[in-house]
Amino acid sequence: MKKIAQTVDLLISHSQIQFRSRDFDEISCQWGRVNLEQGAIIHSDYVVFDPLPEDAFGANVHLKLEDRFNLDPTAQRCIVVPFHVSDPGRVEIASAAEKFKVELDLEKRDYALYFEVCEGEEIFYKITLVPSDSKVPAKYLLDDPWGGEKDRVLVGGLR
């Protein structure tokens, strides 16, 4: 049976949620001025998102492998980025405090990775991976209260 969903209770700290297909890399986690403004650091196989609240806190992160993306109606922020799985056995979801192995049935290929910040009774996050035959442009998918503008393109690398 294919594993297409996983939830982790992640202790989020240092304003980062990392999703990576390789080992932890200090340089890939460096925030430049533009990265801070856009709320993301984007590398081909290593992305870091700003969780938005400042303090250290625990939150559920729902991971899903889907054929297509459906925006959560409670999403306050939504970003899509291209993501390459270089080693399906090494994919992790992490913060500065802890990491978890991603146990979805991923393949060595390109995906569109959707990151949602949602608000229900408490804040939670969703990362949805959709197989993609081409690199999707990194961009905001909706206007948000932190300066994200729908369809604004995000830049990759340390900026």
PDB file of C-alpha atoms in Angstrom:
ATOM      1  CA  MET A   1       0.000   0.000   0.000  1.00  0.00           C
ATOM      2  CA  LYS A   2       1.344   3.409  -0.994  1.00  0.00           C
ATOM      3  CA  LYS A   3       2.171   5.820   1.816  1.00  0.00           C
ATOM      4  CA  ILE A   4       0.706   9.175   0.749  1.00  0.00           C
ATOM      5  CA  ALA A   5       0.165  10.983   4.077  1.00  0.00           C
ATOM      6  CA  GLN A   6       2.149  11.588   7.238  1.00  0.00           C
ATOM      7  CA  THR A   7       1.782  14.020  10.140  1.00  0.00           C
ATOM      8  CA  VAL A   8       4.623  15.100  12.415  1.00  0.00           C
ATOM      9  CA  ASP A   9       4.455  17.226  15.555  1.00  0.00           C
ATOM     10  CA  LEU A  10       7.433  19.482  14.922  1.00  0.00           C
ATOM     11  CA  LEU A  11       9.090  21.709  17.529  1.00  0.00           C
ATOM     12  CA  ILE A  12       9.582  24.825  15.423  1.00  0.00           C
ATOM     13  CA  SER A  13      12.318  27.259  16.393  1.00  0.00           C
ATOM     14  CA  HIS A  14      14.704  29.767  14.836  1.00  0.00           C
ATOM     15  CA  SER A  15      11.930  30.783  12.384  1.00  0.00           C
ATOM     16  CA  GLN A  16      12.388  27.841  10.068  1.00  0.00           C
ATOM     17  CA  ILE A  17      10.747  24.736   8.699  1.00  0.00           C
ATOM     18  CA  GLN A  18      13.147  22.805   6.501  1.00  0.00           C
ATOM     19  CA  PHE A  19      12.205  20.245   3.860  1.00  0.00           C
ATOM     20  CA  ARG A  20      15.241  18.583   2.358  1.00  0.00           C
ATOM     21  CA  SER A  21      16.407  15.678   0.247  1.00  0.00           C
ATOM     22  CA  ARG A  22      19.981  15.746   1.564  1.00  0.00           C
ATOM     23  CA  ASP A  23      21.809  16.109   4.860  1.00  0.00           C
ATOM     24  CA  PHE A  24      21.552  19.245   6.994  1.00  0.00           C
ATOM     25  CA  ASP A  25      23.583  22.050   5.439  1.00  0.00           C
ATOM     26  CA  GLU A  26      24.280  25.223   7.422  1.00  0.00           C
ATOM     27  CA  ILE A  27      24.920  27.271   4.267  1.00  0.00           C
ATOM     28  CA  SER A  28      21.568  26.260   2.722  1.00  0.00           C
ATOM     29  CA  CYS A  29      19.801  27.643   5.838  1.00  0.00           C
ATOM     30  CA  GLN A  30      21.291  31.137   5.677  1.00  0.00           C
ATOM     31  CA  TRP A  31      18.705  33.910   5.370  1.00  0.00           C
ATOM     32  CA  GLY A  32      19.569  36.836   3.098  1.00  0.00           C
ATOM     33  CA  ARG A  33      17.568  40.063   3.006  1.00  0.00           C
ATOM     34  CA  VAL A  34      15.431  38.937   0.043  1.00  0.00           C
ATOM     35  CA  ASN A  35      14.902  35.481   1.605  1.00  0.00           C
ATOM     36  CA  LEU A  36      13.585  37.139   4.781  1.00  0.00           C
ATOM     37  CA  GLU A  37      11.242  39.376   2.766  1.00  0.00           C
ATOM     38  CA  GLN A  38       9.805  36.486   0.753  1.00  0.00           C
ATOM     39  CA  GLY A  39       9.688  34.032   3.679  1.00  0.00           C
ATOM     40  CA  ALA A  40      11.606  31.243   1.934  1.00  0.00           C
ATOM     41  CA  ILE A  41      15.048  29.991   0.999  1.00  0.00           C
ATOM     42  CA  ILE A  42      14.776  27.907  -2.159  1.00  0.00           C
ATOM     43  CA  HIS A  43      17.387  25.408  -3.374  1.00  0.00           C
ATOM     44  CA  SER A  44      16.640  22.561  -5.793  1.00  0.00           C
ATOM     45  CA  ASP A  45      16.564  19.862  -3.089  1.00  0.00           C
ATOM     46  CA  TYR A  46      16.518  21.912   0.126  1.00  0.00           C
ATOM     47  CA  VAL A  47      13.900  24.515   1.055  1.00  0.00           C
ATOM     48  CA  VAL A  48      13.420  26.524   4.238  1.00  0.00           C
ATOM     49  CA  PHE A  49      10.156  28.296   5.038  1.00  0.00           C
ATOM     50  CA  ASP A  50       9.416  30.974   7.612  1.00  0.00           C
ATOM     51  CA  PRO A  51       6.700  29.549   9.910  1.00  0.00           C
ATOM     52  CA  LEU A  52       5.661  33.200  10.647  1.00  0.00           C
ATOM     53  CA  PRO A  53       5.138  33.119  14.452  1.00  0.00           C
ATOM     54  CA  GLU A  54       8.394  34.172  16.138  1.00  0.00           C
ATOM     55  CA  ASP A  55       8.612  31.993  19.253  1.00  0.00           C
ATOM     56  CA  ALA A  56       9.550  28.335  19.591  1.00  0.00           C
ATOM     57  CA  PHE A  57       6.387  26.226  19.510  1.00  0.00           C
ATOM     58  CA  GLY A  58       5.096  22.821  18.524  1.00  0.00           C
ATOM     59  CA  ALA A  59       2.844  22.454  15.496  1.00  0.00           C
ATOM     60  CA  ASN A  60       1.520  19.691  13.318  1.00  0.00           C
ATOM     61  CA  VAL A  61       2.952  19.503   9.823  1.00  0.00           C
ATOM     62  CA  HIS A  62       0.792  17.451   7.461  1.00  0.00           C
ATOM     63  CA  LEU A  63       2.770  15.914   4.606  1.00  0.00           C
ATOM     64  CA  LYS A  64       0.940  14.618   1.547  1.00  0.00           C
ATOM     65  CA  LEU A  65       1.773  13.078  -1.822  1.00  0.00           C
ATOM     66  CA  GLU A  66      -1.026  13.951  -4.261  1.00  0.00           C
ATOM     67  CA  ASP A  67      -1.807  13.889  -7.981  1.00  0.00           C
ATOM     68  CA  ARG A  68      -2.944  17.522  -7.813  1.00  0.00           C
ATOM     69  CA  PHE A  69      -3.009  20.339  -5.277  1.00  0.00           C
ATOM     70  CA  ASN A  70      -6.118  21.557  -3.469  1.00  0.00           C
ATOM     71  CA  LEU A  71      -5.753  24.734  -1.406  1.00  0.00           C
ATOM     72  CA  ASP A  72      -6.841  24.347   2.221  1.00  0.00           C
ATOM     73  CA  PRO A  73      -9.727  26.768   2.933  1.00  0.00           C
ATOM     74  CA  THR A  74      -7.989  27.804   6.189  1.00  0.00           C
ATOM     75  CA  ALA A  75      -4.683  28.664   4.439  1.00  0.00           C
ATOM     76  CA  GLN A  76      -3.310  32.082   5.392  1.00  0.00           C
ATOM     77  CA  ARG A  77      -0.183  31.726   3.205  1.00  0.00           C
ATOM     78  CA  CYS A  78       0.524  29.418   0.287  1.00  0.00           C
ATOM     79  CA  ILE A  79       3.765  29.121  -1.658  1.00  0.00           C
ATOM     80  CA  VAL A  80       4.687  26.683  -4.429  1.00  0.00           C
ATOM     81  CA  VAL A  81       8.328  25.856  -5.209  1.00  0.00           C
ATOM     82  CA  PRO A  82      10.064  23.329  -7.463  1.00  0.00           C
ATOM     83  CA  PHE A  83      11.631  20.498  -5.461  1.00  0.00           C
ATOM     84  CA  HIS A  84      13.899  17.696  -6.612  1.00  0.00           C
ATOM     85  CA  VAL A  85      14.065  14.454  -4.646  1.00  0.00           C
ATOM     86  CA  SER A  86      17.629  13.284  -5.211  1.00  0.00           C
ATOM     87  CA  ASP A  87      17.443  10.425  -2.686  1.00  0.00           C
ATOM     88  CA  PRO A  88      13.965   9.268  -1.541  1.00  0.00           C
ATOM     89  CA  GLY A  89      15.523   7.554   1.498  1.00  0.00           C
ATOM     90  CA  ARG A  90      16.998  10.805   2.825  1.00  0.00           C
ATOM     91  CA  VAL A  91      14.046  13.198   2.668  1.00  0.00           C
ATOM     92  CA  GLU A  92      13.460  14.962   6.000  1.00  0.00           C
ATOM     93  CA  ILE A  93      11.197  17.568   7.539  1.00  0.00           C
ATOM     94  CA  ALA A  94      13.102  19.543  10.172  1.00  0.00           C
ATOM     95  CA  SER A  95      13.492  22.628  12.301  1.00  0.00           C
ATOM     96  CA  ALA A  96      16.557  23.847  14.138  1.00  0.00           C
ATOM     97  CA  ALA A  97      15.433  21.688  17.095  1.00  0.00           C
ATOM     98  CA  GLU A  98      14.529  18.312  15.550  1.00  0.00           C
ATOM     99  CA  LYS A  99      14.070  16.314  12.361  1.00  0.00           C
ATOM    100  CA  PHE A 100      11.842  13.509  11.086  1.00  0.00           C
ATOM    101  CA  LYS A 101      12.272  11.122   8.190  1.00  0.00           C
ATOM    102  CA  VAL A 102       9.629  11.680   5.523  1.00  0.00           C
ATOM    103  CA  GLU A 103       7.954   8.329   4.967  1.00  0.00           C
ATOM    104  CA  LEU A 104       5.939   9.132   1.837  1.00  0.00           C
ATOM    105  CA  ASP A 105       6.406   6.970  -1.258  1.00  0.00           C
ATOM    106  CA  LEU A 106       8.536   9.530  -3.077  1.00  0.00           C
ATOM    107  CA  GLU A 107      10.594   8.801  -6.165  1.00  0.00           C
ATOM    108  CA  LYS A 108      13.809  10.302  -7.493  1.00  0.00           C
ATOM    109  CA  ARG A 109      12.230  13.055  -9.598  1.00  0.00           C
ATOM    110  CA  ASP A 110      10.891  16.628  -9.664  1.00  0.00           C
ATOM    111  CA  TYR A 111       7.870  17.719  -7.674  1.00  0.00           C
ATOM    112  CA  ALA A 112       5.831  20.859  -7.172  1.00  0.00           C
ATOM    113  CA  LEU A 113       6.041  21.452  -3.401  1.00  0.00           C
ATOM    114  CA  TYR A 114       3.164  23.423  -1.876  1.00  0.00           C
ATOM    115  CA  PHE A 115       3.692  24.991   1.566  1.00  0.00           C
ATOM    116  CA  GLU A 116       0.595  26.204   3.419  1.00  0.00           C
ATOM    117  CA  VAL A 117       0.333  28.045   6.731  1.00  0.00           C
ATOM    118  CA  CYS A 118      -3.153  27.251   8.044  1.00  0.00           C
ATOM    119  CA  GLU A 119      -5.133  28.406  11.022  1.00  0.00           C
ATOM    120  CA  GLY A 120      -7.721  26.263  12.738  1.00  0.00           C
ATOM    121  CA  GLU A 121      -7.948  26.061  16.532  1.00  0.00           C
ATOM    122  CA  GLU A 122      -4.181  26.483  16.355  1.00  0.00           C
ATOM    123  CA  ILE A 123      -1.675  27.081  13.595  1.00  0.00           C
ATOM    124  CA  PHE A 124      -0.677  24.088  11.473  1.00  0.00           C
ATOM    125  CA  TYR A 125       1.237  23.541   8.261  1.00  0.00           C
ATOM    126  CA  LYS A 126       0.770  21.486   5.125  1.00  0.00           C
ATOM    127  CA  ILE A 127       3.395  20.380   2.653  1.00  0.00           C
ATOM    128  CA  THR A 128       1.933  18.748  -0.437  1.00  0.00           C
ATOM    129  CA  LEU A 129       4.132  17.159  -3.097  1.00  0.00           C
ATOM    130  CA  VAL A 130       2.755  16.745  -6.612  1.00  0.00           C
ATOM    131  CA  PRO A 131       4.887  14.942  -9.240  1.00  0.00           C
ATOM    132  CA  SER A 132       5.910  17.352 -12.000  1.00  0.00           C
ATOM    133  CA  ASP A 133       7.554  16.818 -15.380  1.00  0.00           C
ATOM    134  CA  SER A 134       8.816  20.394 -15.479  1.00  0.00           C
ATOM    135  CA  LYS A 135      10.089  22.871 -12.894  1.00  0.00           C
ATOM    136  CA  VAL A 136       7.182  24.892 -11.537  1.00  0.00           C
ATOM    137  CA  PRO A 137       7.886  28.587 -10.979  1.00  0.00           C
ATOM    138  CA  ALA A 138       8.328  29.459  -7.294  1.00  0.00           C
ATOM    139  CA  LYS A 139       5.576  31.892  -6.323  1.00  0.00           C
ATOM    140  CA  TYR A 140       2.855  32.884  -3.877  1.00  0.00           C
ATOM    141  CA  LEU A 141      -0.537  31.349  -4.627  1.00  0.00           C
ATOM    142  CA  LEU A 142      -2.565  33.861  -2.616  1.00  0.00           C
ATOM    143  CA  ASP A 143      -2.312  37.308  -1.048  1.00  0.00           C
ATOM    144  CA  ASP A 144      -1.418  37.075   2.626  1.00  0.00           C
ATOM    145  CA  PRO A 145      -1.207  39.332   5.693  1.00  0.00           C
ATOM    146  CA  TRP A 146       2.638  39.147   5.756  1.00  0.00           C
ATOM    147  CA  GLY A 147       3.246  40.767   2.383  1.00  0.00           C
ATOM    148  CA  GLY A 148       2.835  37.787   0.064  1.00  0.00           C
ATOM    149  CA  GLU A 149       1.204  38.781  -3.215  1.00  0.00           C
ATOM    150  CA  LYS A 150      -0.604  36.228  -5.382  1.00  0.00           C
ATOM    151  CA  ASP A 151       1.503  35.201  -8.425  1.00  0.00           C
ATOM    152  CA  ARG A 152       4.600  37.132  -7.231  1.00  0.00           C
ATOM    153  CA  VAL A 153       7.637  35.096  -8.229  1.00  0.00           C
ATOM    154  CA  LEU A 154      10.127  34.060  -5.531  1.00  0.00           C
ATOM    155  CA  VAL A 155      13.894  33.939  -6.072  1.00  0.00           C
ATOM    156  CA  GLY A 156      16.072  30.939  -5.397  1.00  0.00           C
ATOM    157  CA  GLY A 157      19.347  30.674  -3.516  1.00  0.00           C
ATOM    158  CA  LEU A 158      20.826  32.946  -0.859  1.00  0.00           C
ATOM    159  CA  ARG A 159      19.664  36.482  -1.664  1.00  0.00           C
TER     160      ARG A 159
END
